């Protein structure tokens, strides 16, 4: 079985993520993983080999800060130029409802590979909605606490001490989500086309209709055509 | 080996600041000039190039008018140092005679220790991106000398020697002071934080000397170090294991039930 389904240009495809969303997603991925591995150098004890990859502990600290600034820039660009997309994203998250709860409850079976019938989903399914809330919240906490830890002298001491454990908790939560998310967004057979949606921007129309029926109907289905007539 | 300690007796200190200069001299620390702030204290706090200062606490006595309390201030060389606990680089160690030693070669300047220390003693030295603090003159003591500050002190306010002996001296002195006009005289460093490898004879309660009466390591630091650091991270291998399990079971079950059809659905 192939790791990721083949990209088929010969079947009808629909857009899932525009360029800015993809730039922002992969920009976050690169800077997040750099921050993660350079941070783990301090979080874990005795991982000199990991530090050595970044030229030692001082080097890891420098990479952590460069990646942190890079991540901040990606957030600002994504937030300013992709403002409309972010709002649409949030609107979709606010549609969290019965179908999403059923999805999340059945998901463990789907995750392990049992065939399950899922109720129709909006643009983001129940699991993706959860990920879209938890991961960005953790990343925001990482950024805020991170800058406090970088420049402790300009903040009250009590806040600095809170930032230390906040940074660690947010790091663990975000990384927990990202480990599963990275797998689900690539090698999990049930996710099928979703990788291509984030990599090339489009997904197969039949996949979209099957996995995100409500979204497909609203964005590309007959309903939409009715409206434009 | 017995603990070797500085005893500082406030009642004998004249605030000449010889210790401050001797410390600068021995440790080759450049001068740090701070603007006049309306009292005689040279620096607001210890800093990256000033390991020890003499604090001036001004107060008005109804009979004697304006008075000062002095306090030589530096790292307390705690028996159970919080700085050492949080340091992610194990830059701190305890010498067998009780000094809390900081190794600048290991330090990466993260400043975790500054905010863990109940006295916020470790200070950031920007030009090197490292922390510095009083060494208890480890280099001198291990060569059989007394710390530079204690050697210099002209009045005998600062002495150096085995901690149990100095503790007896301090207790005698406090008894004497209590019946000679200082009823609140007390020892500091005997029990605080489980014991400090620095002893003080104070003529009044610690708060009058800008010292925390009951110093404590912040609950935030304890939560971070004792709960989050050792246990919480296990969620990450759990997620990795879950994904690895799914990677295998999905592929086994796909053979049984038939693969997801084209485009990833049944
Ligand atoms: C704007 C973003 C960020 C900033 C400004 C920031 C800043 C910092 C700073 C200043 C430190 C202290 C260590 C040092 O001085 O090198 C640190 C530690 C750390 N960071 Fe970040 N960081 C950011 C994002 C992240 C992200 C995204 C992750 C992981 C996913 C992360 C994981 C860690 C970890 C694990 C530590 C070590 C904590 C410990 O010692 O227990 N950071 N960060
Ligand atoms: C490790 C490699 C990663 C891969 C292969 C990956 C893949 C994907 C894919 C395919 C999607 C689109 C899912 C859909 O069709 O809706 C997606 C969405 C998303 N990704 Fe990633 N991603 C990775 C890392 C990250 C990282 C590091 C973060 C953030 C720190 C992140 C945050 C998100 C968020 C918030 C979404 C939208 C919500 C969702 O669909 O779950 N991703 N990712
Ligand atoms: S006073 Fe602060 S820096 Fe000195 S040993 Fe105690 S915790 Fe460490
Ligand atoms: S600043 Fe240096 S000594 Fe202090 S905790 Fe960080 S690495 Fe350790
Ligand atoms: S013991 Fe040494 S380093 Fe510490 S204050 Fe005295 S002279 Fe300075």
XYZ file of C-alpha atoms and ligand atoms in Angstrom:
605
model
C 0.000 0.000 0.000
C 1.357 3.400 -0.965
C 2.158 5.793 1.855
C 0.151 8.615 0.314
C -2.436 8.242 -2.459
C -1.182 9.166 -5.888
C -1.847 12.731 -7.017
C -4.311 12.483 -9.924
C -4.480 15.455 -12.250
C -6.825 13.618 -14.615
C -9.885 13.658 -12.339
C -12.038 16.678 -11.372
C -10.417 18.628 -8.503
C -11.603 21.472 -6.288
C -9.585 24.047 -4.361
C -9.249 23.414 -0.619
C -6.470 25.741 0.565
C -5.309 28.883 -1.229
C -1.667 29.849 -1.493
C -1.626 31.975 1.638
C -3.131 29.214 3.768
C -0.555 26.759 2.459
C 2.335 29.205 2.914
C 1.194 29.871 6.434
C 0.713 26.176 7.264
C 4.096 25.023 6.035
C 5.788 28.129 7.420
C 4.399 27.172 10.809
C 5.429 23.562 10.339
C 9.076 24.411 9.634
C 9.444 27.020 12.377
C 7.470 24.928 14.879
C 9.634 21.866 14.360
C 12.825 23.941 14.591
C 11.602 25.505 17.842
C 10.566 22.087 19.090
C 13.868 20.316 18.583
C 15.977 23.233 19.797
C 13.693 23.544 22.842
C 13.759 19.835 23.643
C 17.517 20.202 24.040
C 16.724 21.955 27.336
C 13.504 20.154 28.247
C 15.094 16.717 28.090
C 18.189 15.918 30.107
C 21.360 14.609 28.551
C 20.593 14.956 24.848
C 23.964 16.364 23.847
C 23.663 14.718 20.439
C 20.509 16.724 19.729
C 22.229 19.939 20.780
C 25.212 19.029 18.622
C 23.006 19.105 15.500
C 22.511 22.821 16.109
C 26.151 23.459 16.964
C 25.815 23.006 20.716
C 23.587 24.556 23.343
C 24.292 28.158 22.421
C 23.628 27.335 18.770
C 20.330 25.674 19.662
C 19.319 28.776 21.602
C 20.109 30.936 18.588
C 18.154 28.702 16.188
C 15.244 28.713 18.659
C 15.143 32.501 18.555
C 15.554 32.755 14.774
C 12.752 30.220 14.249
C 10.638 32.050 16.838
C 10.999 35.311 14.925
C 10.274 33.447 11.672
C 7.115 31.998 13.209
C 6.051 35.441 14.378
C 6.501 36.806 10.865
C 4.441 33.940 9.403
C 1.685 34.631 11.935
C 1.649 38.336 11.082
C 1.652 37.749 7.302
C -1.031 35.058 7.577
C -3.137 37.184 9.904
C -2.911 40.389 7.866
C -3.121 39.145 4.277
C -5.207 36.094 5.097
C -7.548 37.876 7.457
C -10.643 36.847 5.511
C -9.563 33.218 5.446
C -8.920 33.223 9.184
C -12.402 34.604 9.805
C -13.934 31.919 7.585
C -11.906 29.314 9.442
C -13.165 30.578 12.806
C -16.742 30.691 11.478
C -16.463 27.051 10.472
C -15.118 26.132 13.914
C -18.130 27.843 15.487
C -20.369 25.445 13.587
C -19.189 22.683 15.924
C -22.314 20.591 16.491
C -23.915 17.159 16.700
C -22.238 15.763 13.583
C -18.853 16.804 14.926
C -19.466 15.126 18.261
C -20.482 11.894 16.520
C -17.383 12.187 14.353
C -15.050 12.597 17.320
C -16.673 9.723 19.215
C -16.380 7.336 16.278
C -12.958 8.578 15.303
C -10.835 6.188 17.415
C -12.175 3.310 15.284
C -11.501 5.176 12.060
C -8.044 6.030 13.407
C -7.200 2.352 13.835
C -8.600 1.464 10.419
C -12.040 -0.020 11.105
C -14.623 0.919 8.482
C -17.037 3.457 10.003
C -19.798 5.561 8.524
C -19.372 9.224 9.462
C -22.115 11.872 9.381
C -21.641 14.653 6.775
C -18.998 17.203 7.770
C -18.468 20.898 7.107
C -15.180 22.255 5.768
C -13.323 20.943 8.813
C -14.447 17.704 10.422
C -14.905 17.319 14.172
C -11.324 16.248 14.746
C -9.922 19.010 12.597
C -12.076 21.502 14.455
C -10.603 20.283 17.727
C -7.096 20.491 16.307
C -7.816 23.961 14.910
C -8.730 25.166 18.373
C -6.171 23.418 20.563
C -3.033 23.710 18.436
C -3.244 27.413 17.517
C -4.148 28.251 21.131
C -1.068 26.388 22.338
C 1.080 28.089 19.715
C -0.189 31.500 20.818
C 0.686 30.632 24.417
C 4.128 29.480 23.270
C 4.740 32.760 21.486
C 3.567 34.922 24.396
C 5.429 32.990 27.089
C 8.439 32.652 24.787
C 8.921 36.393 24.409
C 8.544 36.834 28.166
C 11.294 34.245 28.681
C 13.466 35.893 26.061
C 13.228 39.349 27.659
C 12.470 38.639 31.319
C 13.926 41.918 32.564
C 11.048 43.967 31.133
C 8.327 41.843 32.771
C 7.401 41.375 36.442
C 9.200 38.406 38.047
C 5.940 36.628 38.903
C 4.889 36.625 35.245
C 8.267 35.215 34.177
C 7.828 32.302 36.582
C 4.364 31.621 35.137
C 5.773 31.784 31.604
C 8.201 28.932 32.322
C 5.577 26.307 33.045
C 3.172 27.744 30.481
C 5.817 27.345 27.767
C 6.347 23.703 28.731
C 2.651 22.779 29.022
C 1.812 24.486 25.714
C 4.808 22.810 24.075
C 3.674 19.348 25.207
C 0.032 19.883 24.207
C 0.928 21.315 20.804
C 3.452 18.572 20.138
C 1.000 15.881 21.218
C -1.493 17.240 18.679
C 1.127 17.724 15.972
C 2.423 14.147 16.271
C -1.022 12.745 15.540
C -1.898 15.536 13.133
C 1.223 15.126 11.040
C 0.489 11.426 10.739
C -3.196 11.943 9.985
C -2.338 14.575 7.399
C -0.015 12.236 5.544
C 0.262 8.463 6.056
C -3.132 7.691 7.575
C -4.999 5.831 4.799
C -8.382 7.182 5.896
C -7.313 10.786 5.294
C -6.714 10.059 1.647
C -6.436 13.234 -0.366
C -6.103 15.746 2.431
C -2.313 15.966 2.077
C -2.656 17.184 -1.495
C -5.122 19.829 -0.338
C -2.424 21.330 1.841
C 0.473 20.631 -0.533
C -0.913 21.533 -3.954
C -4.086 23.303 -2.900
C -6.654 21.054 -4.551
C -8.368 17.771 -3.663
C -10.337 15.314 -5.771
C -13.954 16.428 -6.035
C -15.253 12.955 -5.164
C -13.087 12.893 -2.033
C -14.317 16.318 -0.976
C -17.913 15.275 -1.518
C -17.425 12.157 0.539
C -15.354 13.555 3.411
C -16.731 17.072 3.690
C -20.214 16.733 2.189
C -21.631 19.915 3.708
C -18.659 22.004 2.633
C -18.677 20.537 -0.836
C -22.365 21.223 -1.277
C -22.011 24.798 -0.043
C -18.878 25.624 -1.972
C -19.141 23.643 -5.170
C -22.486 21.774 -5.119
C -25.767 22.389 -6.910
C -26.905 24.710 -4.148
C -24.114 27.090 -4.996
C -24.979 26.954 -8.650
C -28.622 27.665 -7.804
C -27.552 30.820 -6.031
C -25.379 32.064 -8.874
C -28.096 31.542 -11.444
C 33.999 17.792 55.029
C 32.500 20.385 57.297
C 30.742 23.353 55.793
C 32.843 26.481 55.528
C 30.845 29.652 55.895
C 31.009 33.412 56.082
C 29.575 34.930 59.231
C 28.515 38.533 58.822
C 27.787 40.442 62.018
C 25.750 43.557 61.261
C 26.540 45.082 64.650
C 30.225 45.294 63.766
C 29.838 46.570 60.201
C 30.640 50.214 59.505
C 29.571 50.021 55.862
C 33.046 50.900 54.668
C 32.404 48.671 51.651
C 35.908 47.262 51.715
C 34.334 43.857 50.989
C 32.661 45.251 47.892
C 35.975 46.575 46.570
C 37.924 43.446 47.539
C 35.390 41.313 45.701
C 35.675 43.479 42.571
C 39.438 43.306 42.812
C 39.805 39.576 43.307
C 37.205 38.661 40.683
C 38.480 41.337 38.263
C 35.064 42.900 37.901
C 34.828 46.238 36.075
C 33.239 49.182 37.881
C 29.524 49.693 37.383
C 28.535 53.269 38.025
C 24.915 53.910 38.842
C 23.394 57.395 39.269
C 22.819 58.794 42.765
C 19.448 57.692 44.058
C 19.138 59.764 47.202
C 20.871 57.424 49.621
C 24.344 56.087 50.221
C 23.849 52.661 48.692
C 26.156 52.300 45.686
C 24.005 49.947 43.588
C 20.318 49.195 43.582
C 21.054 45.457 43.599
C 23.868 43.077 42.754
C 24.477 42.943 39.002
C 26.432 41.044 36.363
C 29.669 42.709 37.445
C 28.922 43.244 41.145
C 28.670 40.067 43.206
C 28.181 41.782 46.541
C 26.870 45.130 47.777
C 26.328 46.768 51.127
C 22.678 47.745 51.374
C 21.634 50.889 53.255
C 18.237 50.834 54.918
C 17.378 54.317 56.175
C 14.910 54.841 59.019
C 13.971 57.544 61.528
C 14.527 56.845 65.172
C 12.420 59.121 67.455
C 15.405 59.670 69.767
C 18.507 59.355 67.589
C 17.132 60.798 64.357
C 18.034 59.329 60.945
C 19.655 55.914 61.284
C 20.846 53.203 58.906
C 20.812 49.466 58.907
C 23.588 47.989 56.776
C 23.643 44.602 55.147
C 26.302 42.895 53.113
C 24.317 41.132 50.447
C 25.285 38.375 48.004
C 24.422 34.746 47.157
C 23.367 32.805 50.251
C 24.812 29.479 49.092
C 21.634 27.624 50.116
C 22.023 24.002 51.180
C 19.252 23.068 48.743
C 19.641 25.709 46.042
C 16.682 26.425 43.766
C 19.043 27.858 41.129
C 20.689 24.450 40.821
C 17.364 22.674 40.556
C 16.054 24.636 37.554
C 19.276 24.977 35.579
C 18.794 23.017 32.339
C 22.548 22.819 31.780
C 23.594 21.577 35.235
C 25.844 24.611 35.482
C 25.481 24.687 39.272
C 27.091 22.343 41.738
C 27.657 22.259 45.487
C 31.249 22.008 46.655
C 31.750 19.533 49.466
C 32.253 22.405 51.888
C 28.974 24.082 50.960
C 29.554 26.717 48.276
C 27.057 26.892 45.404
C 29.382 26.981 42.452
C 28.351 28.266 39.017
C 30.296 27.120 35.958
C 30.161 29.833 33.304
C 31.330 27.432 30.587
C 28.111 25.440 30.870
C 25.795 28.419 31.291
C 23.667 29.497 28.304
C 22.183 32.605 29.882
C 18.573 31.420 29.971
C 18.126 33.104 33.376
C 15.855 30.371 34.762
C 18.028 30.458 37.902
C 17.506 34.197 38.432
C 13.770 33.712 38.777
C 13.997 30.480 40.761
C 16.286 31.929 43.448
C 14.215 33.215 46.401
C 16.567 36.218 46.523
C 16.850 36.699 42.742
C 20.610 36.690 43.237
C 22.003 35.317 39.933
C 22.383 38.245 37.571
C 22.593 38.394 33.809
C 25.862 39.620 32.279
C 24.797 40.832 28.878
C 28.199 41.092 27.227
C 28.778 37.343 27.720
C 25.153 36.137 27.661
C 25.787 34.385 30.967
C 24.777 34.518 34.606
C 27.176 35.540 37.382
C 27.080 35.571 41.166
C 29.243 35.365 44.285
C 31.437 32.258 44.167
C 32.160 32.170 47.911
C 35.671 32.573 46.517
C 35.874 28.879 45.679
C 39.240 29.435 44.004
C 40.723 31.085 47.101
C 39.215 28.713 49.649
C 40.403 25.628 47.792
C 43.890 27.152 47.835
C 43.658 27.505 51.621
C 42.873 31.245 51.670
C 39.838 33.048 53.100
C 37.382 34.772 50.754
C 38.563 38.173 49.591
C 35.719 40.027 51.295
C 36.279 38.351 54.671
C 40.051 38.891 54.491
C 39.598 42.603 53.873
C 37.008 43.397 56.517
C 38.760 45.770 58.974
C 36.238 45.502 61.839
C 35.823 41.747 62.060
C 32.203 41.937 60.919
C 32.967 39.343 58.235
C 34.682 36.136 59.331
C 35.153 32.789 57.660
C 35.416 29.301 59.075
C 33.604 26.039 59.879
C 29.870 26.648 59.982
C 29.177 24.872 63.292
C 31.831 26.957 65.052
C 30.582 30.204 63.565
C 27.026 29.254 64.484
C 28.086 29.071 68.139
C 29.814 32.443 67.850
C 26.655 33.869 66.281
C 24.423 32.467 69.006
C 26.613 33.946 71.738
C 26.640 37.275 69.961
C 22.846 37.348 69.573
C 22.440 36.607 73.289
C 24.782 39.473 74.087
C 23.042 41.892 71.718
C 19.593 41.047 73.091
C 20.526 42.213 76.570
C 22.506 45.188 75.304
C 19.903 47.283 73.567
C 18.866 45.044 70.646
C 15.982 42.914 71.965
C 15.058 41.753 68.457
C 18.568 40.593 67.524
C 18.483 37.322 65.603
C 20.432 34.861 63.490
C 19.632 34.578 59.795
C 20.641 31.598 57.672
C 20.523 28.909 60.332
C 17.169 27.427 59.327
C 15.930 29.539 56.421
C 15.278 27.408 53.299
C 16.632 24.401 55.167
C 19.836 26.251 55.993
C 22.081 28.713 54.203
C 25.826 28.435 53.918
C 25.979 32.099 54.967
C 25.280 33.243 58.477
C 24.062 36.635 59.592
C 23.861 38.231 62.994
C 21.148 40.880 62.711
C 20.410 43.572 65.285
C 16.721 43.552 64.368
C 14.184 41.391 62.519
C 15.164 40.359 58.948
C 12.550 42.581 57.272
C 14.424 45.622 58.659
C 17.356 44.465 56.545
C 15.427 43.953 53.337
C 15.635 40.165 53.799
C 12.582 37.911 53.371
C 11.487 36.802 56.846
C 10.429 33.420 55.539
C 12.115 32.945 52.153
C 10.375 30.436 49.900
C 10.849 28.994 46.457
C 7.872 30.166 44.378
C 5.007 27.706 43.898
C 5.283 28.360 40.152
C 8.860 27.077 40.182
C 7.919 23.993 42.210
C 4.955 23.217 39.910
C 7.168 23.579 36.832
C 10.059 21.499 38.133
C 8.284 18.806 40.171
C 5.178 18.207 38.062
C 5.418 19.479 34.511
C 9.075 18.753 33.703
C 9.218 15.133 34.912
C 5.757 13.808 33.968
C 3.844 15.883 31.456
C 6.194 15.273 28.544
C 5.166 11.594 28.420
C 2.156 12.662 26.370
C 4.494 13.074 23.390
C 5.775 9.469 23.166
C 2.157 8.426 23.761
C 1.054 10.301 20.636
C 3.932 8.843 18.652
C 3.072 5.334 19.833
C -0.593 5.888 18.946
C 0.300 6.999 15.456
C 2.682 4.072 14.981
C -0.030 1.659 16.141
C -2.511 3.187 13.732
C 0.024 3.022 10.917
C 0.191 -0.744 11.373
C -3.433 -1.572 12.232
C -4.872 0.511 9.382
C -2.749 -1.447 6.953
C -3.607 -4.827 8.460
C -7.318 -4.034 8.543
C -7.192 -2.672 4.994
C -6.093 -6.134 3.835
C -8.984 -7.721 5.733
C -11.808 -5.363 4.864
C -10.465 -4.187 1.535
C -8.663 -0.881 1.055
C -10.309 2.495 0.979
C -11.351 3.019 -2.590
C -9.862 5.497 -4.973
C -9.566 8.917 -3.454
C -9.469 7.450 0.019
C -13.038 6.305 0.702
C -14.839 3.023 0.655
C 7.729 33.006 19.398
C 7.965 31.829 19.779
C 8.944 31.389 20.864
C 9.828 32.116 21.637
C 10.084 33.609 21.628
C 10.503 31.161 22.492
C 11.480 31.491 23.432
C 12.075 30.598 24.281
C 13.091 30.936 25.244
C 13.671 32.326 25.452
C 13.423 29.808 25.911
C 14.436 29.708 27.053
C 15.636 28.936 26.647
C 16.668 29.765 25.969
O 17.044 30.836 26.494
O 17.108 29.340 24.896
C 12.628 28.738 25.370
C 12.672 27.430 25.800
C 11.939 26.409 25.250
N 11.072 26.496 24.172
Fe 10.550 28.185 23.222
N 10.034 29.904 22.235
C 9.080 30.003 21.234
C 8.371 28.960 20.649
C 8.503 27.641 20.990
C 7.832 26.556 20.335
C 6.884 26.692 19.153
C 8.217 25.409 20.980
C 7.856 23.967 20.770
C 6.993 23.475 20.087
C 9.113 25.786 22.045
C 9.687 24.904 22.925
C 10.560 25.243 23.930
C 11.081 24.317 24.888
C 10.765 22.823 24.969
C 11.940 25.048 25.718
C 12.740 24.485 26.890
C 11.949 24.628 28.138
C 12.620 23.982 29.322
O 13.799 24.235 29.561
O 11.941 23.236 30.016
N 9.267 27.152 22.023
N 11.804 29.248 24.381
C 4.366 17.390 10.408
C 3.869 17.575 9.250
C 2.484 18.098 8.966
C 1.665 17.587 8.009
C 1.945 16.421 7.093
C 0.449 18.367 8.033
C -0.630 18.169 7.173
C -1.794 18.893 7.194
C -2.871 18.718 6.288
C -2.884 17.733 5.153
C -3.856 19.571 6.624
C -5.189 19.756 5.937
C -6.249 18.936 6.550
C -7.537 19.210 5.861
O -7.731 18.725 4.764
O -8.339 19.951 6.429
C -3.413 20.309 7.785
C -4.149 21.244 8.460
C -3.717 21.906 9.602
N -2.434 21.863 10.133
Fe -0.966 20.626 9.554
N 0.552 19.325 9.018
C 1.771 19.202 9.615
C 2.260 19.967 10.648
C 1.542 20.960 11.302
C 2.045 21.766 12.371
C 3.466 21.690 12.940
C 1.029 22.585 12.774
C 0.999 23.651 13.843
C 1.800 23.837 14.792
C -0.113 22.289 11.950
C -1.351 22.901 12.078
C -2.432 22.660 11.259
C -3.728 23.225 11.480
C -4.109 24.153 12.644
C -4.549 22.755 10.415
C -6.041 23.047 10.209
C -6.905 22.147 11.027
C -6.885 20.709 10.581
O -7.148 20.435 9.426
O -6.563 19.859 11.433
N 0.230 21.309 11.066
N -2.124 19.867 8.109
S 20.861 32.353 47.122
Fe 19.966 31.958 45.126
S 21.740 31.797 43.778
Fe 22.526 31.573 45.864
S 22.506 29.349 46.227
Fe 20.554 30.138 46.977
S 19.170 29.863 45.236
Fe 21.233 29.727 44.429
S 21.300 31.104 33.171
Fe 22.987 29.623 33.168
S 23.191 28.998 35.291
Fe 21.204 30.017 35.134
S 19.750 28.358 34.757
Fe 20.369 29.112 32.736
S 22.107 27.829 32.128
Fe 21.806 27.527 34.334
S 32.980 35.401 48.869
Fe 34.288 36.145 47.179
S 32.864 36.312 45.466
Fe 31.600 36.213 47.313
S 31.257 38.341 47.926
Fe 33.073 37.636 49.037
S 34.770 38.249 47.720
Fe 32.922 38.322 46.449
